[in-house]
Amino acid sequence: MKRLFFRTTLCAALLAFGAAASHAQDIKERTIKFGHINNTDHPVSLGEHKFAELVAAKSGGKMKVQEYPASQLGNEFQQQSALQGGVQEMSTPATTSLAGIVKEFGLIDFPFAVSTFEQADALLDGPLGQALIAKLPEKGLVALGYWDLGFRNATNSKHPIAKVEDFEGLKLRVIPNPVFLEAFKSFKANPVPLPFAELYNALESKAVDGQENPFSVIESNKFFEVQKYLSGTNHVYAANILLVSKKFWDGLTPTEQRIMKEAADEARSYQRTVSRAAAQKSLANLKAKGMVYNDVAPAETDRMRALVKPVTEKFAASYDPAIVKLYNDELARIRANAK
């Protein structure tokens, strides 16, 4: 009996060792270039650090994620091309930057669609978000989920924006995205598409009067130095998307892909928590640094929503009808659950 027990134990140990050795062989030494446009104090950078930490831990240190922040690898569109070409492994741009290759990503940018973080998470983590992700591999990209960027708010150097008429005539930098351009035109603003890396200088030189971004982006990029007024318009919920080059992804083993997916899921929860806490802290800091802040009354938000409705309907008519139906169905479900 003792011999049998010993043999059984030895066999089990050998099998376990063999499995571990096989698993280790499935993981190669890799350095993953991860680029983004934000500074290292931004929640996107903190999310990258958590992701890198998790990938390293899960791979036994073999897979290393190297961060390239602050547009070191180019703007979001340049990095997108680099991922498609296989010369960069990862990036985490705003979803807005993908509308040029999968126009249905513009649905995420529809103004005033969601009003809480819970609604935003439900929309992006559910069937709609997954349907959009499913369109990316044919464009040379793989997505591992959505990160938080936050609700976008307007700043400018002229006056507070308390009602829709206050947008009239303002030269407002917006992301080079058709939905954003048309939405602000409906407010009679003068939207100016401009790469993010050029924005601070444009604000400082008064080439543009204002811009719109989440609180943490406004603080991190020191826009308070060149902007006086900050208005809580909360006009769009903005998300980042965790992208991987498909060429790189296809070269990973199933074990390495699993490690990346698990790390992405765990980092997402961390990043969202950090980002949302940072947003409230950033708002307090921006006020302390001298920005004049005002909330926008719900009645004025309703007026803005009504003005942009023809814009969203116009774009929706040009999108995949199945995706648009899914979007509308999901919004109805999410809003019903919130009541």
mmCIF file of C-alpha atoms in Angstrom:
data_model
loop_
_atom_site.group_PDB
_atom_site.id
_atom_site.type_symbol
_atom_site.label_atom_id
_atom_site.label_comp_id
_atom_site.label_asym_id
_atom_site.label_seq_id
_atom_site.Cartn_x
_atom_site.Cartn_y
_atom_site.Cartn_z
ATOM 1 C CA MET A 1 0.000 0.000 0.000
ATOM 2 C CA LYS A 2 2.853 2.372 0.819
ATOM 3 C CA ARG A 3 4.492 1.644 -2.557
ATOM 4 C CA LEU A 4 1.206 2.237 -4.341
ATOM 5 C CA PHE A 5 0.691 5.502 -2.500
ATOM 6 C CA PHE A 6 4.241 6.599 -3.300
ATOM 7 C CA ARG A 7 3.868 5.749 -6.979
ATOM 8 C CA THR A 8 0.521 7.536 -7.183
ATOM 9 C CA THR A 9 1.941 10.608 -5.485
ATOM 10 C CA LEU A 10 5.023 10.573 -7.694
ATOM 11 C CA CYS A 11 2.914 10.254 -10.860
ATOM 12 C CA ALA A 12 0.695 13.140 -9.772
ATOM 13 C CA ALA A 13 3.743 15.297 -9.044
ATOM 14 C CA LEU A 14 5.319 14.470 -12.399
ATOM 15 C CA LEU A 15 2.089 15.265 -14.226
ATOM 16 C CA ALA A 16 1.770 18.567 -12.382
ATOM 17 C CA PHE A 17 5.402 19.393 -13.162
ATOM 18 C CA GLY A 18 4.868 18.470 -16.797
ATOM 19 C CA ALA A 19 1.785 20.649 -17.026
ATOM 20 C CA ALA A 20 3.607 23.567 -15.437
ATOM 21 C CA ALA A 21 6.567 23.108 -17.787
ATOM 22 C CA SER A 22 4.234 22.945 -20.767
ATOM 23 C CA HIS A 23 2.415 26.048 -19.548
ATOM 24 C CA ALA A 24 5.744 27.882 -19.168
ATOM 25 C CA GLN A 25 6.702 26.938 -22.715
ATOM 26 C CA ASP A 26 3.480 28.578 -23.902
ATOM 27 C CA ILE A 27 4.736 31.928 -22.582
ATOM 28 C CA LYS A 28 7.581 33.631 -24.444
ATOM 29 C CA GLU A 29 9.747 36.573 -23.475
ATOM 30 C CA ARG A 30 7.930 39.583 -24.911
ATOM 31 C CA THR A 31 8.036 43.361 -24.613
ATOM 32 C CA ILE A 32 4.702 44.986 -25.427
ATOM 33 C CA LYS A 33 4.761 48.625 -26.542
ATOM 34 C CA PHE A 34 1.700 50.310 -24.993
ATOM 35 C CA GLY A 35 1.129 53.873 -26.164
ATOM 36 C CA HIS A 36 -1.427 56.530 -25.233
ATOM 37 C CA ILE A 37 -1.796 60.308 -25.427
ATOM 38 C CA ASN A 38 -2.237 61.062 -21.714
ATOM 39 C CA ASN A 39 0.292 62.192 -19.123
ATOM 40 C CA THR A 40 1.599 59.803 -16.470
ATOM 41 C CA ASP A 41 -0.605 61.296 -13.733
ATOM 42 C CA HIS A 42 -3.770 60.493 -15.701
ATOM 43 C CA PRO A 43 -6.052 57.525 -14.813
ATOM 44 C CA VAL A 44 -5.342 55.946 -18.228
ATOM 45 C CA SER A 45 -1.669 55.763 -17.252
ATOM 46 C CA LEU A 46 -2.578 54.328 -13.842
ATOM 47 C CA GLY A 47 -4.693 51.706 -15.602
ATOM 48 C CA GLU A 48 -1.757 50.844 -17.845
ATOM 49 C CA HIS A 49 0.464 50.360 -14.805
ATOM 50 C CA LYS A 50 -2.066 47.970 -13.256
ATOM 51 C CA PHE A 51 -2.412 46.066 -16.536
ATOM 52 C CA ALA A 52 1.385 45.800 -16.855
ATOM 53 C CA GLU A 53 1.668 44.579 -13.268
ATOM 54 C CA LEU A 54 -0.982 41.895 -13.833
ATOM 55 C CA VAL A 55 0.505 40.709 -17.135
ATOM 56 C CA ALA A 56 3.937 40.415 -15.551
ATOM 57 C CA ALA A 57 2.572 38.490 -12.554
ATOM 58 C CA LYS A 58 0.484 36.107 -14.631
ATOM 59 C CA SER A 59 3.326 35.417 -17.082
ATOM 60 C CA GLY A 60 6.013 34.872 -14.457
ATOM 61 C CA GLY A 61 7.726 38.055 -15.586
ATOM 62 C CA LYS A 62 8.123 36.943 -19.177
ATOM 63 C CA MET A 63 5.637 39.384 -20.704
ATOM 64 C CA LYS A 64 6.617 42.987 -20.062
ATOM 65 C CA VAL A 65 4.410 45.966 -20.902
ATOM 66 C CA GLN A 66 6.363 49.135 -21.717
ATOM 67 C CA GLU A 67 4.425 52.388 -21.437
ATOM 68 C CA TYR A 68 4.824 55.238 -23.951
ATOM 69 C CA PRO A 69 2.642 58.074 -22.588
ATOM 70 C CA ALA A 70 1.992 61.663 -23.667
ATOM 71 C CA SER A 71 1.777 61.016 -27.431
ATOM 72 C CA GLN A 72 5.368 59.708 -27.582
ATOM 73 C CA LEU A 73 4.272 57.279 -30.318
ATOM 74 C CA GLY A 74 2.094 59.833 -32.111
ATOM 75 C CA ASN A 75 -1.517 60.911 -31.878
ATOM 76 C CA GLU A 76 -4.360 58.417 -31.557
ATOM 77 C CA PHE A 77 -4.758 58.001 -35.315
ATOM 78 C CA GLN A 78 -1.027 57.473 -35.874
ATOM 79 C CA GLN A 79 -0.966 54.864 -33.113
ATOM 80 C CA GLN A 80 -4.035 53.176 -34.590
ATOM 81 C CA SER A 81 -2.194 52.833 -37.902
ATOM 82 C CA ALA A 82 0.867 51.496 -36.095
ATOM 83 C CA LEU A 83 -1.259 48.796 -34.445
ATOM 84 C CA GLN A 84 -2.845 47.868 -37.758
ATOM 85 C CA GLY A 85 0.616 47.611 -39.303
ATOM 86 C CA GLY A 86 1.965 45.510 -36.444
ATOM 87 C CA VAL A 87 4.745 47.937 -35.424
ATOM 88 C CA GLN A 88 3.087 48.800 -32.096
ATOM 89 C CA GLU A 89 1.378 46.252 -29.871
ATOM 90 C CA MET A 90 -1.145 48.189 -27.770
ATOM 91 C CA SER A 91 -2.871 51.517 -27.255
ATOM 92 C CA THR A 92 -5.895 52.811 -25.387
ATOM 93 C CA PRO A 93 -7.461 55.634 -27.376
ATOM 94 C CA ALA A 94 -10.828 57.264 -26.878
ATOM 95 C CA THR A 95 -13.500 55.270 -28.718
ATOM 96 C CA THR A 96 -14.163 58.402 -30.790
ATOM 97 C CA SER A 97 -10.970 57.769 -32.752
ATOM 98 C CA LEU A 98 -12.371 54.494 -34.116
ATOM 99 C CA ALA A 99 -15.385 56.051 -35.845
ATOM 100 C CA GLY A 100 -13.261 56.582 -38.938
ATOM 101 C CA ILE A 101 -12.835 52.838 -39.485
ATOM 102 C CA VAL A 102 -16.022 51.515 -37.839
ATOM 103 C CA LYS A 103 -18.540 54.338 -38.049
ATOM 104 C CA GLU A 104 -20.938 52.656 -35.599
ATOM 105 C CA PHE A 105 -18.509 53.584 -32.801
ATOM 106 C CA GLY A 106 -20.059 57.031 -33.253
ATOM 107 C CA LEU A 107 -23.044 55.726 -31.290
ATOM 108 C CA ILE A 108 -20.986 55.958 -28.102
ATOM 109 C CA ASP A 109 -20.506 59.673 -28.812
ATOM 110 C CA PHE A 110 -24.192 60.486 -29.132
ATOM 111 C CA PRO A 111 -24.753 63.407 -26.730
ATOM 112 C CA PHE A 112 -26.829 62.939 -23.568
ATOM 113 C CA ALA A 113 -27.360 59.187 -24.206
ATOM 114 C CA VAL A 114 -26.444 58.149 -20.645
ATOM 115 C CA SER A 115 -26.473 60.189 -17.463
ATOM 116 C CA THR A 116 -24.664 57.981 -14.923
ATOM 117 C CA PHE A 117 -21.551 55.816 -14.783
ATOM 118 C CA GLU A 118 -23.708 52.778 -14.085
ATOM 119 C CA GLN A 119 -25.643 53.335 -17.314
ATOM 120 C CA ALA A 120 -22.418 53.836 -19.260
ATOM 121 C CA ASP A 121 -20.880 50.606 -17.926
ATOM 122 C CA ALA A 122 -24.037 48.639 -18.683
ATOM 123 C CA LEU A 123 -24.077 49.915 -22.264
ATOM 124 C CA LEU A 124 -20.409 49.269 -23.006
ATOM 125 C CA ASP A 125 -19.978 45.966 -21.152
ATOM 126 C CA GLY A 126 -23.191 44.550 -22.591
ATOM 127 C CA PRO A 127 -24.256 43.383 -26.063
ATOM 128 C CA LEU A 128 -23.806 46.782 -27.727
ATOM 129 C CA GLY A 129 -20.198 47.189 -26.638
ATOM 130 C CA GLN A 130 -19.388 43.619 -27.667
ATOM 131 C CA ALA A 131 -21.055 44.050 -31.071
ATOM 132 C CA LEU A 132 -18.826 47.047 -31.764
ATOM 133 C CA ILE A 133 -15.719 45.169 -30.628
ATOM 134 C CA ALA A 134 -16.627 42.313 -32.990
ATOM 135 C CA LYS A 135 -16.229 44.700 -35.953
ATOM 136 C CA LEU A 136 -12.573 45.483 -35.193
ATOM 137 C CA PRO A 137 -10.603 42.323 -36.145
ATOM 138 C CA GLU A 138 -11.327 42.849 -39.844
ATOM 139 C CA LYS A 139 -9.723 46.277 -39.406
ATOM 140 C CA GLY A 140 -6.553 44.797 -37.921
ATOM 141 C CA LEU A 141 -7.425 45.464 -34.285
ATOM 142 C CA VAL A 142 -8.494 43.413 -31.264
ATOM 143 C CA ALA A 143 -10.197 45.054 -28.265
ATOM 144 C CA LEU A 144 -10.017 43.784 -24.694
ATOM 145 C CA GLY A 145 -12.667 46.039 -23.172
ATOM 146 C CA TYR A 146 -13.531 49.606 -22.271
ATOM 147 C CA TRP A 147 -11.901 51.924 -19.747
ATOM 148 C CA ASP A 148 -13.319 55.074 -18.179
ATOM 149 C CA LEU A 149 -12.465 58.518 -19.502
ATOM 150 C CA GLY A 150 -15.447 60.273 -17.966
ATOM 151 C CA PHE A 151 -18.175 62.731 -18.817
ATOM 152 C CA ARG A 152 -16.984 65.490 -21.101
ATOM 153 C CA ASN A 153 -17.364 69.109 -20.004
ATOM 154 C CA ALA A 154 -16.720 72.393 -21.794
ATOM 155 C CA THR A 155 -14.138 75.055 -20.972
ATOM 156 C CA ASN A 156 -13.513 78.398 -22.634
ATOM 157 C CA SER A 157 -11.830 81.757 -22.135
ATOM 158 C CA LYS A 158 -14.888 83.954 -22.815
ATOM 159 C CA HIS A 159 -17.781 83.271 -20.420
ATOM 160 C CA PRO A 160 -19.650 80.545 -18.499
ATOM 161 C CA ILE A 161 -21.813 78.174 -20.538
ATOM 162 C CA ALA A 162 -25.098 78.059 -18.632
ATOM 163 C CA LYS A 163 -27.475 77.788 -21.586
ATOM 164 C CA VAL A 164 -27.236 76.633 -25.181
ATOM 165 C CA GLU A 165 -27.017 80.224 -26.479
ATOM 166 C CA ASP A 166 -23.668 80.580 -24.674
ATOM 167 C CA PHE A 167 -22.084 78.237 -27.224
ATOM 168 C CA GLU A 168 -22.914 80.589 -30.097
ATOM 169 C CA GLY A 169 -19.816 81.773 -31.969
ATOM 170 C CA LEU A 170 -17.312 80.009 -29.700
ATOM 171 C CA LYS A 171 -14.352 78.491 -31.512
ATOM 172 C CA LEU A 172 -14.360 75.148 -29.738
ATOM 173 C CA ARG A 173 -11.757 72.452 -30.338
ATOM 174 C CA VAL A 174 -13.378 69.066 -30.785
ATOM 175 C CA ILE A 175 -12.115 65.589 -31.622
ATOM 176 C CA PRO A 176 -11.959 65.144 -35.419
ATOM 177 C CA ASN A 177 -15.170 63.132 -35.339
ATOM 178 C CA PRO A 178 -18.291 63.806 -37.449
ATOM 179 C CA VAL A 179 -20.749 63.389 -34.561
ATOM 180 C CA PHE A 180 -18.908 65.953 -32.429
ATOM 181 C CA LEU A 181 -18.610 68.414 -35.303
ATOM 182 C CA GLU A 182 -22.293 68.286 -36.178
ATOM 183 C CA ALA A 183 -23.457 68.301 -32.547
ATOM 184 C CA PHE A 184 -21.658 71.533 -31.717
ATOM 185 C CA LYS A 185 -22.740 73.119 -34.973
ATOM 186 C CA SER A 186 -26.317 72.514 -33.810
ATOM 187 C CA PHE A 187 -25.452 74.704 -30.778
ATOM 188 C CA LYS A 188 -24.186 77.383 -33.230
ATOM 189 C CA ALA A 189 -20.629 76.957 -31.971
ATOM 190 C CA ASN A 190 -17.699 76.965 -34.378
ATOM 191 C CA PRO A 191 -16.173 73.507 -33.844
ATOM 192 C CA VAL A 192 -12.519 73.154 -34.843
ATOM 193 C CA PRO A 193 -11.108 69.629 -35.339
ATOM 194 C CA LEU A 194 -7.601 69.581 -33.915
ATOM 195 C CA PRO A 195 -5.181 66.849 -32.740
ATOM 196 C CA PHE A 196 -4.976 66.699 -28.956
ATOM 197 C CA ALA A 197 -1.200 67.266 -28.927
ATOM 198 C CA GLU A 198 -1.750 70.722 -30.491
ATOM 199 C CA LEU A 199 -4.542 71.782 -28.154
ATOM 200 C CA TYR A 200 -2.678 73.548 -25.323
ATOM 201 C CA ASN A 201 -0.816 75.837 -27.729
ATOM 202 C CA ALA A 202 -4.028 76.576 -29.615
ATOM 203 C CA LEU A 203 -5.747 77.601 -26.376
ATOM 204 C CA GLU A 204 -2.771 79.656 -25.237
ATOM 205 C CA SER A 205 -2.513 81.518 -28.550
ATOM 206 C CA LYS A 206 -6.311 82.020 -28.662
ATOM 207 C CA ALA A 207 -6.475 80.153 -31.983
ATOM 208 C CA VAL A 208 -9.463 78.492 -30.326
ATOM 209 C CA ASP A 209 -11.617 79.815 -27.491
ATOM 210 C CA GLY A 210 -12.262 76.552 -25.715
ATOM 211 C CA GLN A 211 -12.422 72.787 -25.716
ATOM 212 C CA GLU A 212 -14.320 69.916 -24.104
ATOM 213 C CA ASN A 213 -12.867 67.038 -22.108
ATOM 214 C CA PRO A 214 -13.307 65.170 -18.819
ATOM 215 C CA PHE A 215 -12.145 66.927 -15.653
ATOM 216 C CA SER A 216 -9.060 64.730 -15.225
ATOM 217 C CA VAL A 217 -7.845 65.507 -18.758
ATOM 218 C CA ILE A 218 -8.378 69.228 -18.191
ATOM 219 C CA GLU A 219 -6.311 69.146 -15.009
ATOM 220 C CA SER A 220 -3.606 66.758 -16.206
ATOM 221 C CA ASN A 221 -2.900 68.893 -19.265
ATOM 222 C CA LYS A 222 -2.962 72.165 -17.312
ATOM 223 C CA PHE A 223 -5.710 73.724 -19.388
ATOM 224 C CA PHE A 224 -6.577 75.781 -16.284
ATOM 225 C CA GLU A 225 -3.516 77.887 -17.166
ATOM 226 C CA VAL A 226 -5.130 79.017 -20.433
ATOM 227 C CA GLN A 227 -8.879 78.671 -19.725
ATOM 228 C CA LYS A 228 -10.978 80.558 -17.187
ATOM 229 C CA TYR A 229 -14.464 79.037 -17.382
ATOM 230 C CA LEU A 230 -15.439 75.413 -16.741
ATOM 231 C CA SER A 231 -19.047 74.360 -17.271
ATOM 232 C CA GLY A 232 -20.591 71.061 -16.157
ATOM 233 C CA THR A 233 -22.246 70.253 -19.479
ATOM 234 C CA ASN A 234 -21.765 66.466 -19.115
ATOM 235 C CA HIS A 235 -22.718 66.294 -22.776
ATOM 236 C CA VAL A 236 -21.048 62.983 -23.671
ATOM 237 C CA TYR A 237 -19.802 60.006 -21.694
ATOM 238 C CA ALA A 238 -16.328 59.224 -23.012
ATOM 239 C CA ALA A 239 -14.625 55.853 -22.847
ATOM 240 C CA ASN A 240 -11.215 54.563 -23.781
ATOM 241 C CA ILE A 241 -10.867 51.205 -25.493
ATOM 242 C CA LEU A 242 -8.024 48.781 -24.828
ATOM 243 C CA LEU A 243 -6.652 47.877 -28.255
ATOM 244 C CA VAL A 244 -4.169 45.233 -29.378
ATOM 245 C CA SER A 245 -2.614 44.864 -32.804
ATOM 246 C CA LYS A 246 -4.267 41.860 -34.487
ATOM 247 C CA LYS A 247 -0.943 40.944 -36.089
ATOM 248 C CA PHE A 248 0.594 40.766 -32.624
ATOM 249 C CA TRP A 249 -2.454 39.054 -31.099
ATOM 250 C CA ASP A 250 -2.486 36.315 -33.729
ATOM 251 C CA GLY A 251 1.133 35.528 -32.889
ATOM 252 C CA LEU A 252 0.361 34.906 -29.213
ATOM 253 C CA THR A 253 -0.231 31.436 -27.822
ATOM 254 C CA PRO A 254 -3.652 30.654 -26.299
ATOM 255 C CA THR A 255 -2.037 30.899 -22.852
ATOM 256 C CA GLU A 256 -0.644 34.354 -23.606
ATOM 257 C CA GLN A 257 -3.994 35.520 -24.971
ATOM 258 C CA ARG A 258 -5.718 34.274 -21.820
ATOM 259 C CA ILE A 259 -3.208 36.174 -19.668
ATOM 260 C CA MET A 260 -3.883 39.365 -21.617
ATOM 261 C CA LYS A 261 -7.671 38.970 -21.357
ATOM 262 C CA GLU A 262 -7.604 38.226 -17.630
ATOM 263 C CA ALA A 263 -5.286 41.166 -16.950
ATOM 264 C CA ALA A 264 -7.497 43.456 -19.024
ATOM 265 C CA ASP A 265 -10.644 42.446 -17.120
ATOM 266 C CA GLU A 266 -8.995 42.977 -13.745
ATOM 267 C CA ALA A 267 -7.353 46.257 -14.771
ATOM 268 C CA ARG A 268 -10.679 47.595 -16.102
ATOM 269 C CA SER A 269 -12.348 47.519 -12.681
ATOM 270 C CA TYR A 270 -9.320 49.160 -11.078
ATOM 271 C CA GLN A 271 -9.018 51.834 -13.786
ATOM 272 C CA ARG A 272 -12.691 52.803 -13.610
ATOM 273 C CA THR A 273 -12.565 53.163 -9.831
ATOM 274 C CA VAL A 274 -9.403 55.265 -9.954
ATOM 275 C CA SER A 275 -10.670 57.374 -12.850
ATOM 276 C CA ARG A 276 -13.981 58.263 -11.227
ATOM 277 C CA ALA A 277 -12.365 59.186 -7.941
ATOM 278 C CA ALA A 278 -9.820 61.279 -9.833
ATOM 279 C CA ALA A 279 -12.588 63.150 -11.681
ATOM 280 C CA GLN A 280 -14.069 64.482 -8.454
ATOM 281 C CA LYS A 281 -10.638 65.370 -7.126
ATOM 282 C CA SER A 282 -9.764 67.103 -10.398
ATOM 283 C CA LEU A 283 -12.908 69.233 -10.281
ATOM 284 C CA ALA A 284 -12.009 70.405 -6.783
ATOM 285 C CA ASN A 285 -8.435 71.113 -7.878
ATOM 286 C CA LEU A 286 -9.553 73.055 -10.960
ATOM 287 C CA LYS A 287 -11.747 75.276 -8.790
ATOM 288 C CA ALA A 288 -8.853 75.769 -6.375
ATOM 289 C CA LYS A 289 -6.612 76.784 -9.284
ATOM 290 C CA GLY A 290 -8.998 79.593 -10.166
ATOM 291 C CA MET A 291 -11.338 78.187 -12.787
ATOM 292 C CA VAL A 292 -14.873 79.550 -12.559
ATOM 293 C CA TYR A 293 -17.225 76.551 -12.462
ATOM 294 C CA ASN A 294 -20.947 76.349 -13.104
ATOM 295 C CA ASP A 295 -23.444 73.515 -13.357
ATOM 296 C CA VAL A 296 -25.904 73.386 -16.242
ATOM 297 C CA ALA A 297 -29.541 73.231 -15.152
ATOM 298 C CA PRO A 298 -31.504 70.098 -16.138
ATOM 299 C CA ALA A 299 -33.928 72.200 -18.214
ATOM 300 C CA GLU A 300 -31.011 73.520 -20.282
ATOM 301 C CA THR A 301 -29.650 70.000 -20.694
ATOM 302 C CA ASP A 302 -33.042 68.995 -22.070
ATOM 303 C CA ARG A 303 -32.898 71.877 -24.554
ATOM 304 C CA MET A 304 -29.452 70.782 -25.734
ATOM 305 C CA ARG A 305 -30.638 67.191 -26.065
ATOM 306 C CA ALA A 306 -33.547 68.301 -28.228
ATOM 307 C CA LEU A 307 -31.274 70.378 -30.469
ATOM 308 C CA VAL A 308 -28.877 67.496 -31.156
ATOM 309 C CA LYS A 309 -31.583 64.893 -31.752
ATOM 310 C CA PRO A 310 -31.761 65.579 -35.518
ATOM 311 C CA VAL A 311 -27.967 65.159 -35.645
ATOM 312 C CA THR A 312 -28.004 61.769 -33.924
ATOM 313 C CA GLU A 313 -30.921 60.607 -36.054
ATOM 314 C CA LYS A 314 -29.038 61.624 -39.205
ATOM 315 C CA PHE A 315 -25.957 59.627 -38.267
ATOM 316 C CA ALA A 316 -27.941 56.657 -36.997
ATOM 317 C CA ALA A 317 -29.628 56.427 -40.412
ATOM 318 C CA SER A 318 -26.215 55.780 -42.012
ATOM 319 C CA TYR A 319 -25.155 53.073 -39.555
ATOM 320 C CA ASP A 320 -25.767 49.331 -39.601
ATOM 321 C CA PRO A 321 -29.517 49.063 -38.780
ATOM 322 C CA ALA A 322 -28.972 45.969 -36.619
ATOM 323 C CA ILE A 323 -26.398 47.796 -34.489
ATOM 324 C CA VAL A 324 -28.635 50.856 -34.186
ATOM 325 C CA LYS A 325 -31.565 48.702 -33.080
ATOM 326 C CA LEU A 326 -29.346 47.000 -30.508
ATOM 327 C CA TYR A 327 -28.185 50.417 -29.277
ATOM 328 C CA ASN A 328 -31.738 51.706 -28.866
ATOM 329 C CA ASP A 329 -32.924 48.472 -27.235
ATOM 330 C CA GLU A 330 -30.021 48.526 -24.793
ATOM 331 C CA LEU A 331 -30.593 52.173 -23.883
ATOM 332 C CA ALA A 332 -34.268 51.463 -23.237
ATOM 333 C CA ARG A 333 -33.369 48.481 -21.042
ATOM 334 C CA ILE A 334 -30.721 50.396 -19.115
ATOM 335 C CA ARG A 335 -32.953 53.408 -18.514
ATOM 336 C CA ALA A 336 -35.836 51.178 -17.393
ATOM 337 C CA ASN A 337 -33.562 49.402 -14.913
ATOM 338 C CA ALA A 338 -32.441 52.756 -13.525
ATOM 339 C CA LYS A 339 -35.981 53.747 -12.559
#
